[in-house]
Amino acid sequence: MATQAIAHELILAERMSRLGTETAFEVLSKAKALERQGRSIIHLEIGEPDFATPEHIVEAAVDALREGWTHYGPSAGLPELRESIARYVSRTRGVTVTPEEVVVVPGGKPIMFYTMLALINEGDEVIYPNPGFPIYESMINYVGGRAMPIPLHEERDFAMDVEGMARLITPRTKLIILNSPQNPTGGVLGRSDIERAAEIIGERNIMVLADEIYSRLQFEDEPFSIMSVPGMQERTILLDGFSKTYAMTGWRIGYGVMRADLANQITRLMTNSNSCTASFTQRAALAALEGDQSAVDVMRAEFEHRSQAFVYGLNHIRGFSARMPKGAFYVFANISQTGWVAKPLADALLAEAGVAALSGTAFGKYGEGYLRFSVANSMDNLMEALKRIDAWAKANLHG
Ligand SMILES: Cc1ncc(COP(=O)(O)O)c(C=O)c1O
């Protein structure tokens, strides 16, 4: 197809230069391009469960389509789903949540975007984990906030250092982002760390975005939410959803739980952008929350088992080492002994070993020295990936 000559320069809004990205999608398309050339690639780059959505959830969606759940619904979500989420969050976080405090959105991600749009003024400071989910930093910069990263350390099993957080708080701090279990490190913030974080915040009017999208995929101990700390509920925006828990990444559904006055504002942003989340998807999500939960337990056990096997294997490869994650489905491997910089190493493993992984720097500057491997792939593929990485290391790393 002939490309048309462009007569008019594209002049973007200045803010677009501040927008970041999520590298996983770029690496995925690079890996797919290699596959189209006939190369065999093992996909350990993308953060989504390899399991199928449980059958009863799919059935609920099919029924909903047949019953005519194919129209617009309320911007904040279907009342029956908001009620179900309110009950679920009340039960799991030990607080009282009303349906008016729930906003259903297409995925967990929009809650990040809407929270920043609703709360952050130019120059307001946002504290967040680094390495961390890249969209936090992207959104902070996009809305004109000041990004205040907290480095995560392997020696602490990547649990955020809350005393370090204390040192970053200033009168301009507007929002603190907590993520547990954490992407990309699999680190978990335990109850004592979270209670200490709440103590440090004290009576300051700082909001907390608690990203708990992996809360059902924590391997040990019950997850603990800052929302459960007395006095913190009105300053917490809980982000949770269905993508990871029920293997529903492509359905696009998640939710935020927050004080009702903020929920109204987030709903206005929904009305201005998406109008509403797909109605039949919401009916499926209702079936997910109210139905049999055994599939979640199976997936969590499987992710833990695969993580153990993958960590064990990596620790036997020259130059690589890894700690056992405490949740989610990622292994954040230390590659400093390879002598390589993370991004070129990820590129080399993709091009030369046929293993797609992400550079730790895709999650922020403090991710240097690490690669993220997603274990959301079959045990056979994980073992094959280890074999390929081992062969690559033997051929390319010396000493
Ligand atoms: C920490 C974290 N929060 C939120 C999300 C977004 O999830 P969703 O696909 O539901 O938008 C992800 C997805 O990778 C994530 O890793």
Short mmCIF file of C-alpha atoms and ligand atoms in Angstrom, two decimals:
data_model
loop_
_atom_site.label_atom_id
_atom_site.label_comp_id
_atom_site.label_asym_id
_atom_site.label_seq_id
_atom_site.Cartn_x
_atom_site.Cartn_y
_atom_site.Cartn_z
CA MET A 1 0.00 0.00 0.00
CA ALA A 2 1.42 3.41 -0.96
CA THR A 3 1.92 5.76 1.97
CA GLN A 4 0.32 9.14 1.50
CA ALA A 5 2.47 12.23 1.77
CA ILE A 6 1.57 14.14 4.93
CA ALA A 7 0.89 17.79 4.31
CA HIS A 8 0.20 18.88 7.87
CA GLU A 9 2.56 18.38 10.76
CA LEU A 10 1.07 16.59 13.74
CA ILE A 11 1.22 19.00 16.65
CA LEU A 12 0.54 17.13 19.87
CA ALA A 13 -0.43 18.59 23.19
CA GLU A 14 2.65 19.19 25.32
CA ARG A 15 1.44 16.74 27.97
CA MET A 16 1.79 13.83 25.56
CA SER A 17 5.57 14.08 25.89
CA ARG A 18 5.16 13.19 29.57
CA LEU A 19 3.14 10.05 28.96
CA GLY A 20 5.00 6.80 29.62
CA THR A 21 4.12 3.28 28.59
CA GLU A 22 3.91 -0.33 29.64
CA THR A 23 6.81 -2.08 27.93
CA ALA A 24 5.25 -5.54 28.24
CA PHE A 25 3.00 -4.79 25.28
CA GLU A 26 5.96 -3.65 23.14
CA VAL A 27 8.05 -6.73 23.96
CA LEU A 28 5.03 -8.92 23.26
CA SER A 29 4.66 -7.46 19.77
CA LYS A 30 8.42 -7.82 19.12
CA ALA A 31 8.23 -11.46 20.23
CA LYS A 32 5.19 -12.06 18.01
CA ALA A 33 7.07 -10.60 15.04
CA LEU A 34 9.92 -13.08 15.66
CA GLU A 35 7.36 -15.90 15.81
CA ARG A 36 5.96 -14.86 12.44
CA GLN A 37 9.50 -15.37 11.08
CA GLY A 38 9.32 -18.96 12.33
CA ARG A 39 11.24 -18.50 15.60
CA SER A 40 10.18 -20.34 18.75
CA ILE A 41 9.64 -17.89 21.62
CA ILE A 42 8.67 -18.63 25.22
CA HIS A 43 6.55 -15.80 26.51
CA LEU A 44 7.53 -14.77 30.01
CA GLU A 45 6.96 -11.07 29.40
CA ILE A 46 3.26 -10.45 29.76
CA GLY A 47 1.50 -10.20 33.11
CA GLU A 48 -1.59 -12.25 32.67
CA PRO A 49 -2.72 -15.64 33.93
CA ASP A 50 -2.39 -18.37 31.30
CA PHE A 51 -5.53 -20.07 32.65
CA ALA A 52 -8.88 -19.82 30.92
CA THR A 53 -11.59 -17.81 32.65
CA PRO A 54 -13.54 -20.30 34.82
CA GLU A 55 -16.44 -21.86 32.93
CA HIS A 56 -19.27 -20.62 35.19
CA ILE A 57 -18.12 -17.03 34.60
CA VAL A 58 -18.09 -17.52 30.83
CA GLU A 59 -21.57 -19.10 31.05
CA ALA A 60 -22.86 -16.10 33.01
CA ALA A 61 -21.62 -13.77 30.26
CA VAL A 62 -23.19 -15.86 27.50
CA ASP A 63 -26.49 -15.92 29.41
CA ALA A 64 -26.24 -12.16 29.94
CA LEU A 65 -25.73 -11.56 26.22
CA ARG A 66 -28.76 -13.73 25.41
CA GLU A 67 -30.83 -11.96 28.08
CA GLY A 68 -30.06 -8.58 26.51
CA TRP A 69 -27.39 -7.14 28.81
CA THR A 70 -26.10 -5.38 25.73
CA HIS A 71 -27.06 -1.78 26.54
CA TYR A 72 -25.61 1.15 28.44
CA GLY A 73 -25.73 0.88 32.20
CA PRO A 74 -25.11 3.36 35.03
CA SER A 75 -21.64 4.99 34.86
CA ALA A 76 -20.66 3.75 38.33
CA GLY A 77 -21.67 0.17 37.56
CA LEU A 78 -24.71 -2.08 37.86
CA PRO A 79 -26.28 -1.75 41.33
CA GLU A 80 -26.19 -5.52 41.97
CA LEU A 81 -22.47 -5.66 41.19
CA ARG A 82 -21.68 -2.61 43.32
CA GLU A 83 -23.58 -4.27 46.17
CA SER A 84 -21.69 -7.52 45.72
CA ILE A 85 -18.32 -5.71 45.65
CA ALA A 86 -19.29 -3.70 48.75
CA ARG A 87 -20.08 -6.96 50.57
CA TYR A 88 -16.85 -8.59 49.36
CA VAL A 89 -14.64 -5.67 50.38
CA SER A 90 -16.43 -5.29 53.73
CA ARG A 91 -15.78 -8.98 54.43
CA THR A 92 -12.17 -9.18 53.23
CA ARG A 93 -10.96 -5.84 54.62
CA GLY A 94 -13.00 -5.88 57.83
CA VAL A 95 -14.63 -2.49 57.15
CA THR A 96 -18.11 -1.29 56.28
CA VAL A 97 -18.38 -0.41 52.61
CA THR A 98 -21.60 0.78 50.97
CA PRO A 99 -22.42 0.42 47.24
CA GLU A 100 -22.14 4.24 46.91
CA GLU A 101 -18.44 3.85 47.66
CA VAL A 102 -17.85 1.47 44.74
CA VAL A 103 -17.10 2.49 41.13
CA VAL A 104 -16.88 -0.24 38.50
CA VAL A 105 -14.51 0.56 35.64
CA PRO A 106 -13.01 -1.26 32.61
CA GLY A 107 -10.00 -2.85 34.38
CA GLY A 108 -7.97 -1.87 37.41
CA LYS A 109 -5.89 0.59 35.40
CA PRO A 110 -8.54 3.31 34.95
CA ILE A 111 -8.68 3.71 38.74
CA MET A 112 -5.05 4.89 38.62
CA PHE A 113 -5.78 7.33 35.84
CA TYR A 114 -9.00 8.68 37.35
CA THR A 115 -7.50 8.99 40.83
CA MET A 116 -4.65 11.12 39.52
CA LEU A 117 -6.94 13.21 37.31
CA ALA A 118 -9.29 13.81 40.21
CA LEU A 119 -6.72 14.54 42.93
CA ILE A 120 -3.39 15.74 41.56
CA ASN A 121 -2.65 19.38 40.84
CA GLU A 122 0.47 20.60 39.04
CA GLY A 123 3.41 20.13 41.43
CA ASP A 124 1.61 17.86 43.90
CA GLU A 125 3.88 15.06 45.04
CA VAL A 126 3.05 11.39 44.65
CA ILE A 127 5.11 8.74 46.43
CA TYR A 128 5.22 5.33 44.75
CA PRO A 129 7.32 2.15 44.64
CA ASN A 130 10.16 1.85 42.12
CA PRO A 131 10.54 -0.63 40.51
CA GLY A 132 6.75 -0.59 40.25
CA PHE A 133 3.86 -0.81 37.85
CA PRO A 134 4.98 1.65 35.13
CA ILE A 135 1.61 3.29 34.74
CA TYR A 136 1.89 4.95 38.17
CA GLU A 137 4.89 7.01 37.09
CA SER A 138 3.44 7.62 33.65
CA MET A 139 0.18 8.99 35.07
CA ILE A 140 1.87 11.08 37.76
CA ASN A 141 3.98 12.79 35.09
CA TYR A 142 1.09 13.09 32.66
CA VAL A 143 -1.11 15.01 35.08
CA GLY A 144 1.80 17.30 36.05
CA GLY A 145 2.48 15.78 39.47
CA ARG A 146 5.94 15.30 40.94
CA ALA A 147 7.03 11.68 40.92
CA MET A 148 8.68 10.70 44.23
CA PRO A 149 9.95 7.12 43.86
CA ILE A 150 10.78 4.87 46.81
CA PRO A 151 13.47 2.35 45.81
CA LEU A 152 12.61 -1.25 46.69
CA HIS A 153 15.42 -3.47 47.92
CA GLU A 154 16.03 -7.15 47.38
CA GLU A 155 17.46 -7.55 50.93
CA ARG A 156 14.01 -6.63 52.25
CA ASP A 157 12.38 -9.15 49.90
CA PHE A 158 11.26 -6.04 48.01
CA ALA A 159 8.88 -4.93 50.77
CA MET A 160 8.72 -1.13 50.63
CA ASP A 161 10.75 0.57 53.35
CA VAL A 162 8.10 2.59 55.17
CA GLU A 163 10.72 4.60 57.06
CA GLY A 164 12.08 5.62 53.64
CA MET A 165 8.54 6.65 52.77
CA ALA A 166 8.47 8.83 55.89
CA ARG A 167 11.55 10.70 54.66
CA LEU A 168 9.85 11.50 51.33
CA ILE A 169 6.72 13.05 52.85
CA THR A 170 6.54 16.85 52.50
CA PRO A 171 3.72 19.40 52.75
CA ARG A 172 3.20 18.87 48.97
CA THR A 173 2.59 15.10 49.33
CA LYS A 174 -0.90 14.43 48.03
CA LEU A 175 -0.93 10.72 47.33
CA ILE A 176 0.99 7.60 48.35
CA ILE A 177 0.72 4.46 46.24
CA LEU A 178 1.02 1.09 47.94
CA ASN A 179 1.00 -2.14 45.95
CA SER A 180 0.92 -5.53 47.64
CA PRO A 181 1.57 -8.19 46.41
CA GLN A 182 3.76 -6.15 44.14
CA ASN A 183 4.40 -6.07 40.42
CA PRO A 184 7.20 -6.62 39.32
CA THR A 185 8.94 -8.00 42.44
CA GLY A 186 6.35 -10.25 44.11
CA GLY A 187 7.10 -8.37 47.35
CA VAL A 188 4.43 -8.11 50.02
CA LEU A 189 3.76 -5.41 52.60
CA GLY A 190 2.99 -7.15 55.87
CA ARG A 191 0.55 -5.97 58.49
CA SER A 192 3.19 -4.34 60.69
CA ASP A 193 4.64 -2.36 57.75
CA ILE A 194 1.19 -1.20 56.72
CA GLU A 195 0.24 -0.21 60.25
CA ARG A 196 3.52 1.68 60.52
CA ALA A 197 2.80 3.44 57.20
CA ALA A 198 -0.58 4.54 58.56
CA GLU A 199 1.08 5.74 61.75
CA ILE A 200 3.58 7.79 59.73
CA ILE A 201 0.80 9.34 57.64
CA GLY A 202 -0.91 10.16 60.93
CA GLU A 203 -3.51 12.91 60.64
CA ARG A 204 -2.08 14.38 57.43
CA ASN A 205 -4.59 14.83 54.62
CA ILE A 206 -2.73 12.46 52.31
CA MET A 207 -4.66 9.97 50.18
CA VAL A 208 -3.46 6.41 49.66
CA LEU A 209 -4.00 4.46 46.47
CA ALA A 210 -3.89 0.83 47.65
CA ASP A 211 -3.36 -1.33 44.59
CA GLU A 212 -4.44 -4.76 45.80
CA ILE A 213 -5.13 -6.34 42.42
CA TYR A 214 -2.97 -9.37 43.40
CA SER A 215 -4.44 -9.72 46.91
CA ARG A 216 -5.93 -13.14 46.17
CA LEU A 217 -2.56 -14.33 44.86
CA GLN A 218 -0.57 -13.94 48.10
CA PHE A 219 1.22 -17.17 49.03
CA GLU A 220 1.58 -16.82 52.81
CA ASP A 221 -0.37 -14.98 55.50
CA GLU A 222 -3.63 -13.18 54.90
CA PRO A 223 -3.28 -9.99 52.86
CA PHE A 224 -3.72 -6.86 54.94
CA SER A 225 -5.09 -3.57 53.60
CA ILE A 226 -4.35 -0.06 54.82
CA MET A 227 -8.09 0.46 54.45
CA SER A 228 -8.49 -1.77 57.53
CA VAL A 229 -6.45 0.54 59.77
CA PRO A 230 -8.80 2.67 61.89
CA GLY A 231 -9.01 6.20 60.48
CA MET A 232 -7.56 5.27 57.06
CA GLN A 233 -10.69 4.21 55.18
CA GLU A 234 -11.69 7.78 54.25
CA ARG A 235 -8.19 8.41 52.88
CA THR A 236 -7.88 5.14 50.96
CA ILE A 237 -8.74 4.41 47.36
CA LEU A 238 -8.73 0.65 47.04
CA LEU A 239 -7.94 -0.64 43.56
CA ASP A 240 -8.96 -4.24 42.93
CA GLY A 241 -10.51 -6.21 40.12
CA PHE A 242 -11.07 -9.40 38.25
CA SER A 243 -8.19 -9.54 35.72
CA LYS A 244 -5.68 -11.44 37.83
CA THR A 245 -7.95 -13.18 40.35
CA TYR A 246 -10.28 -14.81 37.84
CA ALA A 247 -8.05 -14.82 34.73
CA MET A 248 -10.24 -12.13 33.13
CA THR A 249 -7.62 -9.74 31.69
CA GLY A 250 -9.36 -9.41 28.33
CA TRP A 251 -12.81 -8.77 29.78
CA ARG A 252 -11.72 -5.35 31.04
CA ILE A 253 -13.30 -4.97 34.42
CA GLY A 254 -12.05 -3.73 37.78
CA TYR A 255 -13.16 -1.37 40.51
CA GLY A 256 -12.25 1.29 43.00
CA VAL A 257 -13.59 1.60 46.54
CA MET A 258 -13.40 5.05 48.10
CA ARG A 259 -15.38 7.60 50.11
CA ALA A 260 -18.70 8.38 48.42
CA ASP A 261 -17.87 12.03 47.59
CA LEU A 262 -14.76 10.94 45.68
CA ALA A 263 -16.66 8.03 44.10
CA ASN A 264 -19.07 10.62 42.63
CA GLN A 265 -16.15 12.49 41.07
CA ILE A 266 -14.60 9.31 39.65
CA THR A 267 -18.03 8.46 38.24
CA ARG A 268 -18.06 11.84 36.45
CA LEU A 269 -14.74 10.89 34.86
CA MET A 270 -16.30 7.58 33.78
CA THR A 271 -19.25 9.42 32.22
CA ASN A 272 -16.79 11.64 30.35
CA SER A 273 -14.67 8.78 29.05
CA ASN A 274 -16.19 5.30 28.93
CA SER A 275 -19.83 6.03 29.81
CA CYS A 276 -19.95 2.66 31.58
CA THR A 277 -18.26 -0.74 31.82
CA ALA A 278 -19.71 -3.35 29.42
CA SER A 279 -22.98 -4.61 30.94
CA PHE A 280 -22.55 -8.33 30.16
CA THR A 281 -18.97 -8.19 31.53
CA GLN A 282 -20.40 -6.84 34.77
CA ARG A 283 -22.88 -9.73 34.92
CA ALA A 284 -19.96 -12.13 34.48
CA ALA A 285 -18.03 -10.34 37.24
CA LEU A 286 -21.04 -10.74 39.53
CA ALA A 287 -20.96 -14.50 38.87
CA ALA A 288 -17.22 -14.47 39.59
CA LEU A 289 -17.62 -12.82 43.00
CA GLU A 290 -20.71 -14.74 44.06
CA GLY A 291 -19.81 -18.16 42.62
CA ASP A 292 -17.43 -21.01 43.39
CA GLN A 293 -13.96 -19.70 44.35
CA SER A 294 -12.04 -22.96 43.98
CA ALA A 295 -10.46 -21.93 40.66
CA VAL A 296 -8.74 -19.01 42.44
CA ASP A 297 -7.16 -21.38 44.96
CA VAL A 298 -5.99 -23.69 42.18
CA MET A 299 -4.37 -20.79 40.29
CA ARG A 300 -2.67 -19.39 43.39
CA ALA A 301 -1.22 -22.80 44.31
CA GLU A 302 -0.02 -23.30 40.75
CA PHE A 303 1.66 -19.86 40.58
CA GLU A 304 3.43 -20.59 43.87
CA HIS A 305 4.59 -24.01 42.68
CA ARG A 306 5.87 -22.62 39.37
CA SER A 307 7.61 -19.71 41.09
CA GLN A 308 9.46 -22.16 43.36
CA ALA A 309 10.56 -24.28 40.41
CA PHE A 310 11.62 -21.28 38.33
CA VAL A 311 13.53 -19.64 41.19
CA TYR A 312 15.30 -22.93 41.92
CA GLY A 313 16.27 -23.28 38.26
CA LEU A 314 17.48 -19.68 37.90
CA ASN A 315 19.65 -20.02 40.99
CA HIS A 316 21.53 -22.78 39.17
CA ILE A 317 22.30 -20.62 36.13
CA ARG A 318 25.54 -18.70 35.95
CA GLY A 319 25.08 -15.00 36.65
CA PHE A 320 21.41 -15.26 37.67
CA SER A 321 19.86 -15.37 41.13
CA ALA A 322 16.35 -14.90 42.46
CA ARG A 323 14.37 -14.88 45.68
CA MET A 324 11.06 -16.62 46.10
CA PRO A 325 8.27 -14.06 45.53
CA LYS A 326 5.58 -13.78 48.22
CA GLY A 327 2.72 -13.33 45.80
CA ALA A 328 1.55 -12.53 42.24
CA PHE A 329 3.15 -14.45 39.34
CA TYR A 330 6.50 -12.81 38.73
CA VAL A 331 10.09 -13.74 39.48
CA PHE A 332 12.33 -10.67 39.72
CA ALA A 333 15.77 -12.03 39.02
CA ASN A 334 19.05 -10.38 39.96
CA ILE A 335 21.31 -10.30 36.91
CA SER A 336 24.11 -8.11 38.25
CA GLN A 337 26.56 -11.05 38.24
CA THR A 338 26.10 -11.47 34.48
CA GLY A 339 27.97 -8.21 33.93
CA TRP A 340 25.18 -7.16 31.58
CA VAL A 341 22.88 -4.14 31.74
CA ALA A 342 19.25 -5.26 32.07
CA LYS A 343 17.75 -3.97 28.80
CA PRO A 344 20.44 -5.36 26.45
CA LEU A 345 20.28 -8.65 28.37
CA ALA A 346 16.49 -8.87 27.89
CA ASP A 347 16.98 -8.07 24.19
CA ALA A 348 19.70 -10.72 23.84
CA LEU A 349 17.63 -13.40 25.58
CA LEU A 350 14.75 -12.67 23.23
CA ALA A 351 16.84 -12.55 20.04
CA GLU A 352 19.34 -15.31 20.84
CA ALA A 353 17.65 -17.64 23.36
CA GLY A 354 14.01 -17.21 22.34
CA VAL A 355 12.92 -16.22 25.86
CA ALA A 356 10.89 -13.04 26.24
CA ALA A 357 11.34 -11.31 29.60
CA LEU A 358 11.20 -7.69 30.71
CA SER A 359 14.08 -5.49 31.75
CA GLY A 360 13.73 -4.39 35.38
CA THR A 361 14.11 -0.83 34.08
CA ALA A 362 10.70 -1.17 32.38
CA PHE A 363 9.45 -0.66 35.95
CA GLY A 364 11.58 2.35 36.76
CA LYS A 365 15.24 3.28 37.16
CA TYR A 366 15.67 1.27 40.36
CA GLY A 367 14.87 -1.87 38.39
CA GLU A 368 18.38 -1.84 36.89
CA GLY A 369 20.20 -5.08 37.61
CA TYR A 370 17.05 -7.20 37.34
CA LEU A 371 14.83 -8.97 34.81
CA ARG A 372 11.17 -9.80 35.36
CA PHE A 373 10.01 -13.25 34.33
CA SER A 374 6.28 -13.97 34.42
CA VAL A 375 5.53 -17.54 35.52
CA ALA A 376 2.09 -17.36 33.95
CA ASN A 377 3.14 -20.07 31.51
CA SER A 378 3.09 -23.87 31.65
CA MET A 379 5.66 -25.73 33.74
CA ASP A 380 6.96 -27.34 30.54
CA ASN A 381 7.55 -23.93 28.96
CA LEU A 382 9.16 -22.60 32.13
CA MET A 383 11.55 -25.56 32.22
CA GLU A 384 12.36 -25.08 28.53
CA ALA A 385 13.01 -21.37 29.18
CA LEU A 386 15.44 -22.26 31.96
CA LYS A 387 17.24 -24.66 29.62
CA ARG A 388 17.55 -21.97 26.96
CA ILE A 389 18.76 -19.31 29.41
CA ASP A 390 21.28 -21.77 30.84
CA ALA A 391 22.61 -22.61 27.38
CA TRP A 392 22.81 -18.91 26.54
CA ALA A 393 24.64 -18.14 29.79
CA LYS A 394 27.14 -20.96 29.21
CA ALA A 395 27.87 -19.64 25.72
CA ASN A 396 28.00 -15.94 26.58
CA LEU A 397 29.03 -15.49 30.21
CA HIS A 398 32.49 -16.38 31.32
CA GLY A 399 34.23 -16.41 34.64
C1 LIG B 1 0.01 -3.75 40.00
C2 LIG B 1 -1.03 -3.74 38.94
N1 LIG B 1 -2.12 -2.97 39.09
C3 LIG B 1 -3.08 -2.91 38.16
C4 LIG B 1 -2.99 -3.63 36.99
C5 LIG B 1 -4.05 -3.43 35.95
O1 LIG B 1 -4.93 -4.46 35.81
P1 LIG B 1 -6.08 -4.43 34.73
O2 LIG B 1 -5.65 -5.33 33.62
O3 LIG B 1 -7.29 -4.95 35.45
O4 LIG B 1 -6.29 -3.03 34.26
C6 LIG B 1 -1.90 -4.45 36.79
C7 LIG B 1 -1.78 -5.22 35.54
O5 LIG B 1 -0.76 -5.71 35.13
C8 LIG B 1 -0.89 -4.52 37.79
O6 LIG B 1 0.19 -5.30 37.63
#
